[in-house]
XYZ file of C-alpha atoms in Angstrom:
695
model
C -19.176 -18.851 15.018
C -17.100 -16.188 14.952
C -17.639 -15.120 10.683
C -20.838 -12.967 11.171
C -20.799 -11.181 14.267
C -17.109 -9.220 14.591
C -16.175 -5.663 13.447
C -15.215 -6.184 9.977
C -12.560 -3.160 8.693
C -10.218 -1.867 5.570
C -6.862 -0.900 4.408
C -5.461 2.280 4.536
C -4.203 4.213 1.575
C -0.502 4.742 0.267
C -0.543 4.997 -3.831
C -3.869 5.836 -5.614
C -5.388 3.449 -7.536
C -8.389 4.781 -9.886
C -11.536 3.171 -10.889
C -11.539 2.204 -15.042
C -13.097 0.648 -17.214
C -12.582 -1.460 -19.410
C -14.940 -2.534 -23.166
C -17.207 -5.016 -23.229
C -17.792 -8.258 -20.758
C -14.971 -6.187 -18.584
C -17.057 -3.055 -17.690
C -16.010 -3.409 -14.313
C -12.755 -5.492 -13.745
C -10.390 -5.319 -11.888
C -8.760 -1.389 -11.952
C -5.071 -2.740 -10.991
C -1.897 -0.379 -11.845
C 1.447 -2.752 -11.544
C 4.009 -0.444 -9.209
C 7.947 -2.196 -8.367
C 6.921 -4.771 -5.883
C 5.105 -4.027 -2.030
C 4.615 -5.327 0.423
C 0.971 -6.173 -0.492
C -0.860 -7.765 -4.098
C -4.283 -5.987 -3.898
C -6.782 -5.499 -6.738
C -9.478 -3.653 -5.967
C -13.234 -3.169 -8.169
C -16.501 -1.315 -8.708
C -18.883 -2.153 -6.033
C -21.519 -5.498 -7.161
C -23.663 -4.544 -9.226
C -26.770 -3.375 -8.108
C -25.599 -2.742 -4.375
C -24.936 1.018 -3.184
C -21.663 2.339 -3.698
C -20.142 3.596 -0.291
C -17.450 6.587 -1.458
C -15.136 5.228 1.075
C -15.035 2.202 -1.932
C -15.017 4.371 -5.113
C -11.156 5.185 -4.544
C -8.697 2.309 -3.210
C -5.145 3.711 -2.279
C -2.868 0.456 -1.622
C -0.189 -0.225 -2.675
C 0.286 -2.471 -5.741
C 2.382 -4.827 -7.548
C 1.790 -7.809 -10.279
C 1.013 -10.628 -8.835
C 4.365 -13.119 -8.078
C 2.305 -16.661 -7.101
C 0.628 -18.998 -8.809
C -3.030 -18.497 -6.652
C -2.924 -14.607 -7.095
C -4.843 -15.104 -10.504
C -6.981 -17.516 -9.748
C -7.258 -14.899 -6.436
C -8.751 -11.910 -9.191
C -10.874 -14.555 -10.674
C -12.501 -15.025 -8.163
C -13.020 -11.428 -7.856
C -14.325 -10.926 -11.849
C -16.954 -13.253 -11.521
C -18.090 -12.029 -7.757
C -18.312 -8.644 -9.555
C -20.873 -10.164 -12.378
C -22.489 -13.257 -10.523
C -21.582 -15.480 -12.486
C -19.282 -19.142 -11.880
C -17.972 -19.338 -15.590
C -15.212 -16.848 -16.123
C -14.618 -14.222 -19.213
C -12.743 -16.480 -21.168
C -15.353 -19.972 -20.423
C -13.723 -21.342 -18.197
C -15.514 -22.617 -14.524
C -14.266 -20.827 -11.287
C -11.886 -22.766 -9.027
C -12.436 -21.598 -5.234
C -10.372 -24.160 -3.945
C -8.022 -23.282 -1.729
C -9.545 -19.945 -0.764
C -10.927 -18.145 1.804
C -11.978 -14.579 2.750
C -13.052 -12.041 5.681
C -16.762 -9.826 5.154
C -15.275 -6.867 6.629
C -17.312 -3.620 7.969
C -16.567 -0.280 8.426
C -17.678 3.028 8.673
C -13.089 4.568 7.951
C -10.814 4.526 6.651
C -9.407 2.780 9.675
C -12.059 -0.176 10.366
C -10.063 -1.970 7.018
C -6.210 -1.221 8.485
C -6.246 -5.471 9.773
C -9.054 -8.411 8.625
C -11.071 -7.119 12.307
C -10.635 -3.656 13.278
C -7.769 -0.277 13.410
C -4.333 -1.053 13.820
C -4.615 0.608 17.497
C -8.131 0.319 19.510
C -8.302 3.827 20.284
C -11.773 2.995 22.953
C -9.164 1.251 25.323
C -10.205 -2.192 24.822
C -7.545 -5.328 24.093
C -7.808 -4.668 19.862
C -8.558 -8.636 18.027
C -6.293 -10.998 18.260
C -7.586 -13.228 15.832
C -10.275 -13.378 13.519
C -12.903 -15.827 11.247
C -12.776 -16.681 7.824
C -15.708 -18.238 5.670
C -13.907 -20.980 3.073
C -14.173 -22.688 -0.561
C -17.551 -23.286 -0.381
C -18.935 -19.978 0.812
C -17.162 -18.063 -1.173
C -18.902 -20.065 -3.782
C -21.855 -19.398 -1.756
C -20.627 -15.584 -1.958
C -21.437 -15.383 -6.017
C -24.501 -17.863 -5.693
C -26.016 -14.885 -3.293
C -25.249 -12.624 -6.021
C -26.630 -14.185 -9.316
C -30.121 -14.569 -6.871
C -30.266 -11.418 -7.093
C -31.633 -8.500 -9.393
C -28.390 -7.659 -10.927
C -30.126 -4.868 -12.357
C -28.778 -1.101 -11.078
C -31.540 0.428 -12.452
C -34.509 -2.236 -10.255
C -33.200 -0.806 -6.780
C -35.959 -0.071 -4.575
C -37.534 -1.812 -1.323
C -38.849 -4.177 -3.432
C -35.361 -4.936 -4.625
C -32.822 -7.070 -2.484
C -29.304 -5.544 -2.775
C -26.581 -8.063 -3.201
C -24.753 -7.304 -0.130
C -27.857 -8.900 2.414
C -28.447 -11.394 0.643
C -23.899 -12.062 1.288
C -24.185 -11.598 4.519
C -27.040 -13.529 5.773
C -26.134 -16.659 3.529
C -22.639 -16.501 5.815
C -23.815 -16.265 8.966
C -24.825 -12.657 9.697
C -27.738 -12.151 11.945
C -30.642 -9.487 11.421
C -29.625 -7.589 14.370
C -25.837 -7.127 13.124
C -27.416 -5.564 10.217
C -29.578 -3.522 10.892
C -27.336 -2.160 13.765
C -24.221 -2.062 11.046
C -25.798 -0.552 7.585
C -28.612 1.972 9.950
C -27.006 3.549 13.042
C -22.648 2.238 12.100
C -23.455 3.493 8.879
C -21.155 0.904 7.436
C -20.183 -0.582 3.906
C -18.771 -3.199 3.164
C -15.411 -4.922 1.971
C -14.589 -8.612 0.824
C -11.045 -9.875 1.016
C -9.648 -13.306 -0.316
C -6.626 -14.651 0.183
C -5.180 -18.519 0.109
C -5.704 -20.070 3.339
C -2.124 -22.263 2.903
C 0.466 -19.200 3.013
C -1.745 -17.595 5.766
C -1.710 -19.762 8.257
C -5.565 -20.261 8.210
C -6.778 -23.176 10.116
C -10.729 -25.418 9.566
C -12.754 -23.799 12.832
C -12.377 -27.364 14.867
C -11.982 -27.071 18.463
C -8.290 -28.395 17.662
C -8.326 -25.669 15.229
C -9.191 -22.689 17.492
C -7.298 -23.940 20.205
C -3.683 -24.329 17.731
C -4.625 -20.155 17.132
C -5.645 -18.863 20.854
C -2.255 -20.499 21.389
C -0.909 -18.279 18.567
C -2.474 -14.921 19.698
C -2.561 -15.434 23.245
C 0.871 -18.278 23.596
C 0.638 -16.956 27.812
C -2.525 -18.520 28.107
C -1.779 -21.418 26.465
C -0.662 -23.896 29.421
C -4.069 -23.283 31.314
C -6.636 -22.914 27.874
C -4.860 -26.188 26.978
C -5.510 -28.147 30.577
C -9.697 -27.660 30.389
C -9.815 -27.594 26.401
C -10.731 -31.538 26.554
C -13.456 -30.493 29.052
C -14.526 -28.134 27.360
C -14.983 -29.761 24.155
C -16.775 -32.185 26.268
C -18.395 -29.260 28.109
C -19.866 -27.892 25.074
C -21.586 -31.147 23.859
C -23.132 -32.281 27.235
C -24.381 -29.461 28.792
C -24.686 -27.455 26.268
C -24.110 -23.058 25.839
C -27.219 -22.234 28.216
C -26.323 -24.483 30.902
C -22.516 -22.979 30.812
C -23.804 -19.227 30.206
C -25.902 -19.586 33.743
C -23.441 -21.082 35.970
C -21.377 -17.993 34.854
C -24.325 -15.642 35.284
C -24.303 -17.848 39.309
C -20.612 -15.952 39.606
C -22.353 -12.330 39.001
C -20.951 -11.901 35.400
C -23.587 -10.844 33.676
C -25.184 -12.549 30.786
C -23.175 -13.167 27.687
C -26.848 -12.637 25.686
C -26.732 -8.613 26.416
C -23.146 -8.663 25.585
C -21.822 -4.539 23.680
C -19.394 -2.718 23.848
C -19.922 -0.919 26.738
C -20.309 -4.425 29.089
C -16.923 -5.934 27.834
C -15.020 -4.297 30.651
C -17.920 -6.467 33.296
C -16.699 -9.488 31.875
C -14.521 -12.085 32.408
C -11.187 -10.897 31.358
C -8.049 -12.577 29.885
C -5.903 -11.617 33.371
C -8.380 -12.975 35.164
C -8.461 -16.031 33.454
C -4.551 -16.547 33.818
C -5.423 -15.967 37.276
C -7.831 -18.589 37.521
C -5.203 -20.431 36.262
C -2.451 -19.904 38.478
C -5.150 -20.430 41.275
C -6.173 -24.102 40.295
C -9.658 -22.735 39.915
C -10.247 -22.320 35.940
C -13.826 -24.000 34.895
C -15.188 -24.966 31.801
C -17.990 -21.713 31.422
C -15.098 -19.383 32.193
C -13.071 -20.277 29.444
C -16.322 -21.050 26.820
C -17.301 -16.493 28.757
C -13.963 -15.478 27.639
C -14.049 -17.327 23.980
C -17.593 -15.108 23.695
C -16.377 -11.747 24.640
C -12.354 -11.664 23.454
C -13.281 -13.971 20.347
C -16.232 -13.428 19.246
C -16.762 -17.193 19.344
C -20.756 -17.517 19.597
C -23.235 -19.777 20.924
C -23.748 -22.034 18.161
C -20.587 -22.825 17.042
C -19.762 -26.489 17.449
C -16.683 -26.774 17.078
C -16.625 -29.123 13.568
C -15.587 -26.384 11.189
C -18.716 -25.285 9.617
C -21.308 -22.636 10.335
C -24.583 -23.282 11.613
C -27.125 -21.034 11.168
C -30.031 -19.897 12.902
C -32.641 -21.755 10.916
C -30.721 -24.242 12.030
C -28.866 -25.409 9.297
C -25.628 -26.441 8.702
C -23.751 -23.752 6.847
C -20.526 -23.629 5.035
C -16.887 -24.005 5.806
C -15.962 -21.941 9.368
C -11.937 -21.178 9.643
C -9.684 -18.998 11.515
C -6.502 -17.442 11.742
C -4.219 -14.509 13.334
C -4.939 -11.161 13.452
C -3.352 -9.601 10.290
C -2.995 -6.264 8.849
C -4.412 -6.180 5.022
C -1.702 -4.503 3.618
C 0.883 -7.460 5.381
C -0.326 -10.078 3.028
C 0.920 -11.474 0.174
C -1.614 -12.179 -2.781
C -4.781 -10.842 -1.460
C -7.892 -9.490 -3.546
C -10.369 -6.914 -2.307
C -14.103 -6.347 -3.856
C -16.070 -4.130 -2.004
C -19.695 -5.703 -1.263
C -21.834 -1.588 -1.108
C -23.945 -0.364 0.885
C -28.130 -1.208 0.892
C -30.315 1.535 2.110
C -32.321 1.228 5.543
C -35.518 0.871 3.748
C -34.125 -2.155 2.345
C -33.118 -3.222 5.722
C -35.922 -2.216 7.979
C -38.972 -3.244 5.293
C -36.573 -7.498 4.630
C -36.508 -7.782 8.843
C -40.600 -6.673 9.093
C -41.308 -9.235 6.228
C -39.529 -11.646 7.229
C -40.056 -11.057 11.537
C -43.525 -11.772 9.913
C -43.585 -14.622 8.062
C -41.724 -16.433 11.314
C -43.627 -15.463 13.560
C -46.829 -17.579 11.630
C -44.780 -20.426 11.208
C -44.506 -19.910 14.659
C -47.880 -20.327 15.829
C -47.886 -23.482 13.835
C -44.837 -25.717 15.672
C -45.129 -28.083 18.228
C -43.978 -26.823 21.367
C -40.987 -28.848 23.238
C -41.972 -29.029 26.805
C -38.430 -29.989 28.024
C -36.835 -27.158 25.917
C -38.973 -24.720 27.187
C -38.042 -25.378 30.473
C -34.816 -25.167 30.009
C -35.656 -21.447 28.278
C -37.379 -20.453 31.634
C -33.895 -21.609 33.649
C -31.874 -19.219 31.955
C -34.677 -17.039 31.820
C -34.215 -17.641 35.863
C -30.620 -17.328 36.156
C -30.806 -13.713 34.030
C -34.043 -12.505 36.900
C -31.277 -13.366 39.293
C -28.388 -11.434 37.845
C -30.606 -8.645 37.689
C -32.673 -8.603 41.150
C -28.734 -8.791 42.461
C -27.853 -6.130 40.106
C -30.023 -3.830 41.471
C -29.788 -4.616 44.478
C -26.443 -3.818 44.807
C -28.216 -0.373 44.119
C -31.150 0.215 45.081
C -30.056 2.728 48.163
C -28.025 4.660 46.349
C -31.387 4.939 43.545
C -33.872 5.827 45.681
C -31.734 8.434 47.720
C -31.505 9.958 43.460
C -35.868 9.422 42.842
C -38.743 11.047 43.727
C -40.702 8.158 46.225
C -43.777 8.071 47.397
C -44.382 9.164 50.710
C -44.466 5.986 53.036
C -46.782 7.183 55.104
C -50.500 7.604 52.921
C -53.824 8.803 54.468
C -56.662 5.909 56.221
C -58.419 6.352 53.097
C -55.432 5.336 50.735
C -53.218 2.805 52.592
C -54.164 -0.331 54.256
C -51.139 -1.965 55.303
C -47.251 -0.891 55.691
C -46.864 -2.483 52.656
C -49.707 -2.104 50.886
C -50.286 1.218 48.305
C -54.303 1.869 47.717
C -53.936 5.279 45.287
C -57.385 6.445 43.115
C -56.971 6.706 39.683
C -56.056 10.209 40.404
C -53.675 9.203 42.347
C -51.955 7.211 40.323
C -51.552 8.694 37.253
C -50.538 12.277 38.891
C -47.226 10.160 40.533
C -46.778 9.015 36.555
C -46.748 12.267 35.688
C -44.383 13.479 37.899
C -41.728 10.226 37.882
C -42.153 9.271 41.269
C -40.468 5.709 42.578
C -43.017 3.593 44.931
C -40.687 2.110 47.173
C -39.813 -1.359 47.347
C -41.553 -2.424 50.867
C -44.919 -0.894 48.997
C -46.991 -3.346 46.935
C -49.775 -1.206 44.128
C -53.231 -2.896 44.999
C -56.438 -1.619 43.607
C -56.792 -0.711 40.246
C -56.570 -1.999 37.888
C -55.745 -0.412 34.102
C -56.207 -0.799 30.123
C -53.667 0.869 27.651
C -55.261 2.236 25.093
C -53.942 3.137 21.428
C -55.420 5.289 18.163
C -54.388 8.282 15.800
C -57.621 10.497 16.360
C -59.591 12.144 19.339
C -62.460 9.179 18.865
C -59.781 6.623 19.320
C -59.969 6.912 22.966
C -63.765 8.106 23.759
C -63.647 4.480 24.994
C -61.075 0.906 25.611
C -61.026 0.510 22.997
C -62.309 2.296 18.975
C -66.028 2.026 19.429
C -66.032 0.360 16.303
C -67.894 -2.480 16.636
C -64.739 -5.096 16.167
C -64.241 -4.935 19.627
C -66.006 -6.293 21.841
C -64.383 -7.659 24.938
C -59.957 -5.590 25.498
C -57.729 -7.385 27.936
C -56.757 -5.614 31.373
C -53.886 -5.643 33.333
C -53.777 -5.473 37.623
C -51.958 -4.258 40.278
C -48.755 -6.062 39.278
C -48.992 -4.755 35.934
C -49.447 -1.165 36.745
C -46.760 -1.358 39.510
C -44.613 -2.601 36.471
C -45.637 0.496 34.403
C -44.536 2.896 37.674
C -41.532 1.491 37.358
C -40.591 1.345 34.079
C -42.418 4.421 32.645
C -39.344 5.951 31.602
C -38.591 2.757 28.974
C -42.180 2.957 26.954
C -40.946 0.580 24.258
C -40.366 -2.408 27.800
C -43.174 -0.759 29.060
C -44.858 -1.599 26.151
C -43.647 -5.604 25.606
C -44.327 -6.141 28.927
C -47.677 -5.754 29.320
C -47.628 -8.292 26.123
C -47.683 -6.438 23.200
C -46.303 -7.295 19.450
C -42.986 -5.409 18.914
C -44.277 -5.503 15.145
C -47.285 -4.132 16.451
C -45.686 -1.796 18.068
C -44.450 -0.304 15.426
C -46.420 -0.714 13.471
C -48.854 1.507 14.813
C -46.042 4.577 15.567
C -45.775 4.311 11.739
C -49.473 5.273 11.215
C -49.238 8.133 13.711
C -51.140 6.314 16.574
C -49.997 6.958 20.323
C -51.152 5.580 23.601
C -52.359 6.230 26.630
C -53.515 4.653 29.860
C -56.877 4.594 31.287
C -56.638 3.520 35.219
C -59.658 2.140 37.265
C -60.616 1.082 40.434
C -61.312 -3.123 40.963
C -64.975 -3.145 40.565
C -66.939 -6.039 39.373
C -69.153 -2.416 38.324
C -67.223 -2.279 35.458
C -67.183 -5.773 34.577
C -63.395 -6.672 35.061
C -63.424 -10.414 35.120
C -59.540 -12.495 35.363
C -58.914 -14.097 32.453
C -59.199 -17.697 33.122
C -61.081 -20.574 30.629
C -63.723 -20.520 33.714
C -64.841 -16.874 32.724
C -64.811 -17.450 29.239
C -68.646 -17.401 29.077
C -69.641 -14.927 31.085
C -67.762 -12.706 29.228
C -69.026 -13.536 25.879
C -72.713 -12.924 26.861
C -72.195 -10.288 28.845
C -70.400 -8.688 25.145
C -71.854 -9.851 22.548
C -75.572 -7.229 23.083
C -78.499 -9.863 21.492
C -75.862 -12.565 20.412
C -74.195 -13.423 23.757
C -75.982 -15.546 24.903
C -75.986 -18.095 22.309
C -72.206 -17.788 21.228
C -71.562 -18.012 25.300
C -73.179 -21.340 24.775
C -71.273 -22.393 21.997
C -67.810 -21.805 24.092
C -68.784 -23.416 27.508
C -69.862 -26.017 25.047
C -66.047 -26.689 23.600
C -64.947 -25.235 27.263
C -63.803 -28.396 28.000
C -61.621 -29.881 24.828
C -60.381 -25.877 24.022
C -58.935 -26.928 27.721
C -58.285 -30.171 26.955
C -55.575 -28.850 24.039
C -53.220 -27.008 22.521
C -53.176 -24.600 20.990
C -51.092 -25.950 18.015
C -53.464 -28.877 18.388
C -56.909 -26.647 17.338
C -54.232 -24.847 15.248
C -53.562 -27.985 13.096
C -57.229 -29.157 13.688
C -58.816 -25.837 12.126
C -58.767 -26.948 8.409
C -60.893 -25.506 5.540
C -64.235 -28.291 5.721
C -63.929 -28.469 1.695
C -59.775 -28.972 0.871
C -58.793 -29.974 4.440
C -55.952 -27.492 4.356
C -55.323 -26.448 8.150
C -55.686 -22.119 7.564
C -53.179 -19.790 9.660
C -55.854 -18.799 12.416
C -52.782 -16.098 12.476
C -52.966 -14.894 9.054
C -56.542 -15.188 9.024
C -56.689 -11.831 11.582
C -55.191 -9.191 9.455
C -58.711 -10.605 7.444
C -61.164 -7.532 7.903
C -64.083 -8.036 8.731
C -66.163 -7.870 5.742
C -64.163 -11.246 4.482
C -66.377 -13.608 6.100
C -68.891 -13.475 3.720
C -66.269 -15.315 1.068
C -64.970 -18.987 1.041
C -61.626 -18.338 0.448
C -59.013 -18.970 3.460
C -57.712 -18.542 5.623
C -61.372 -17.635 8.016
C -61.512 -14.405 10.164
C -64.000 -16.136 12.429
C -66.450 -13.593 13.255
C -69.603 -14.007 15.931
C -71.501 -14.060 12.115
C -69.689 -17.046 11.221
C -69.780 -19.397 13.786
C -74.061 -18.779 14.531
C -73.930 -19.817 10.666
C -71.878 -22.793 10.758
C -74.106 -26.444 10.477
C -70.873 -28.435 12.340
C -69.137 -26.428 14.816
C -65.842 -28.289 15.709
C -63.304 -26.734 19.004
C -61.149 -25.072 16.462
C -63.688 -22.847 14.809
C -64.396 -21.633 18.240
C -60.973 -20.861 19.962
C -60.295 -19.400 15.702
C -63.231 -17.330 17.627
C -62.013 -16.135 20.294
C -58.081 -15.235 18.854
C -60.049 -13.317 16.064
C -62.828 -11.330 18.171
C -61.674 -11.426 21.597
C -57.682 -11.306 20.365
C -57.078 -14.994 23.107
C -54.376 -15.721 20.644
C -51.176 -18.277 20.942
C -50.138 -17.158 24.263
C -53.046 -16.928 26.129
C -52.859 -20.367 28.552
C -56.168 -19.894 30.162
C -54.891 -19.769 34.264
C -54.831 -15.500 34.334
C -51.629 -14.923 33.507
C -49.568 -13.242 30.578
C -46.693 -15.115 29.503
C -43.854 -15.269 27.160
C -43.034 -16.638 23.958
C -40.206 -18.839 25.583
C -43.299 -20.003 28.076
C -41.766 -17.166 31.304
C -45.234 -16.425 32.906
C -45.747 -12.772 33.106
C -48.570 -10.132 34.730
C -52.449 -10.952 35.704
C -54.492 -10.598 32.909
C -58.656 -9.285 33.213
C -61.154 -9.262 30.682
C -63.882 -6.409 30.627
C -66.198 -5.374 28.046
C -65.475 -2.785 25.474
C -67.479 0.461 26.856
C -67.401 3.900 26.258
C -65.270 5.619 30.050
C -68.030 7.974 30.987
C -69.531 4.469 31.069
C -67.729 2.474 33.153
C -69.423 3.612 36.821
C -66.181 3.519 38.069
C -64.057 5.952 39.226
C -61.307 6.576 36.282
C -57.944 8.586 35.626
C -55.738 8.635 31.802
C -52.591 10.022 31.288
C -50.261 9.172 28.501
C -47.177 6.510 27.520
C -44.386 7.625 26.427
C -43.843 7.258 22.662
C -40.797 4.600 21.474
C -38.318 5.271 18.162
C -38.284 4.057 15.313
C -34.680 2.683 16.084
C -36.182 1.277 19.253
C -38.810 -0.541 17.994
C -36.513 -2.413 15.021
C -33.871 -2.964 16.610
C -35.914 -5.239 18.910
C -37.309 -6.484 16.214
C -34.619 -7.973 14.916
C -33.530 -9.463 18.436
C -37.328 -11.108 18.411
C -36.421 -11.947 14.666
C -33.274 -13.579 15.945
C -35.056 -15.239 19.002
C -37.826 -16.513 16.864
C -35.127 -18.235 14.361
C -33.284 -19.358 17.477
C -36.715 -20.825 18.733
C -36.821 -22.632 15.449
C -33.820 -23.569 15.403
C -33.900 -25.371 18.973
C -37.633 -27.052 18.517
C -40.001 -24.730 20.206
């Protein structure tokens, strides 16, 4: 679908139409001035209630002839109803949207609104957009519902009251990342252009309709597109977008999922598409990738004339037409939609992401679809590796590189580097790079965090709540050495949740890396199921042995059942209601004496249970030791998509001075708030996509 993901714009100025106020219910009506007939019929409205006014929309300049077509009155009536958030006109008649379509344009400059999609002349050197996506009659009706469902009191505009424009954008398929970037980073305001579909030669966005518009916009490509179109429609249905993208990446093109303005030039171009067509080498994955880049035909486009929301729900009709200047279009109306604050968008994203995370843990995974996702991830990694190999020599010549030869005490072989903890942290501080021929060995590490100096006395805060900590092995530390200049990516590589990182930064936390030598003296063991009883016995003091016995008793069943099954079995003994382990983990330890669900399974609560279930023990491991839904018990970290990461270890939480081995520490750079929010938006969109795909 394209309606939600394109850059959208506003009309130019030639005649000033000032805001006017009428009496009674028409206090915010259309500000119209009759002029001699010109090229367009444009009506300007004040921003809808509870939406921040954009200075760019307070006054709009346009030629303003009186309505001349039969549909013009219907269009203006819809605009007034949208403004008031009601389906009933001022005369009591129901609003009629049959035959209308609309385009939500966005931008931060007057030139951004010259056409339905982009400036009339693209200043970036890229080809200007030739076609644009529209919402149909049912989409326009949805927009009115979104306004009506929002708080329409201007005084209630707080971070808790969501402005209608956010509801409107989400209702027609905008992604969270698009919304966040547009409002917070680009300072966009939004404008709805309403028009008659027939007069604009708009087509329903089916495969046939899309081909017709492409023939109109790209006549030179029409024969080539027509020749592969039946195969494209078939492959898009039978193979799916992911497989077509994998084939595209295999030809050394970049992944489509990482598309941004700077990377457009690296993708297949219109000229290259024509060359492949002329040579008889044009394939369906070439056309599908070009449609994604040039025509904004996104991953969830199905060609049935409807949008498909990220949640998997069938959305509204979507239409498509040739991109046109707004001042050359007959009988249109424009309605400024306002601009939410960055705080409102941030709060919305974080709350929705947190809710989706809780739901994701309670969904049964689909192994076949997870395997397909891992296959696509492998294609991404192969592409990245090829790109790195192309530039490795140049990059290494420009970076500080660790010495190829180390002393016999610190280098065991030509392919292995065994530094002391102090040597490793020294390399981090200098920004040294590990040669590709070298592998790090002999060390393990722990990322600590806190807001006060006392928080860094141990491997985690020594408040009695964290008895066991996760450690990363040499392969994880090697990644630290290679990615220290990207602190957020580093933390994500190491298994941190991006929302958790954001919340920690907001409360003023900083991060530190503690590196220790591999040794049994520190109690560091692989994070496998088999080693859990020993770790529990060593970490929970006088209760360690009893807890270890419980863990060992239920260990075979925990290995046999999935986290999903155990989560479903974690029910309140009296009511039978399933208790979310994720939600319970956020409750304070003091809540252990309360019978109110969900239970946070502390060591005391577990030992007091008369009939301890396997699900109770699994909840204890989650809440007391942070073994969440991604813990697999094979000694490796895993991503939400099922991809295997680094080796991970477990160790008792001790003061650094009591570790009994050599250690060293150094600070890790801080991610910015904006970096965290962008990643939260991406992660949220991925969660919704996985929900749509069923895993």
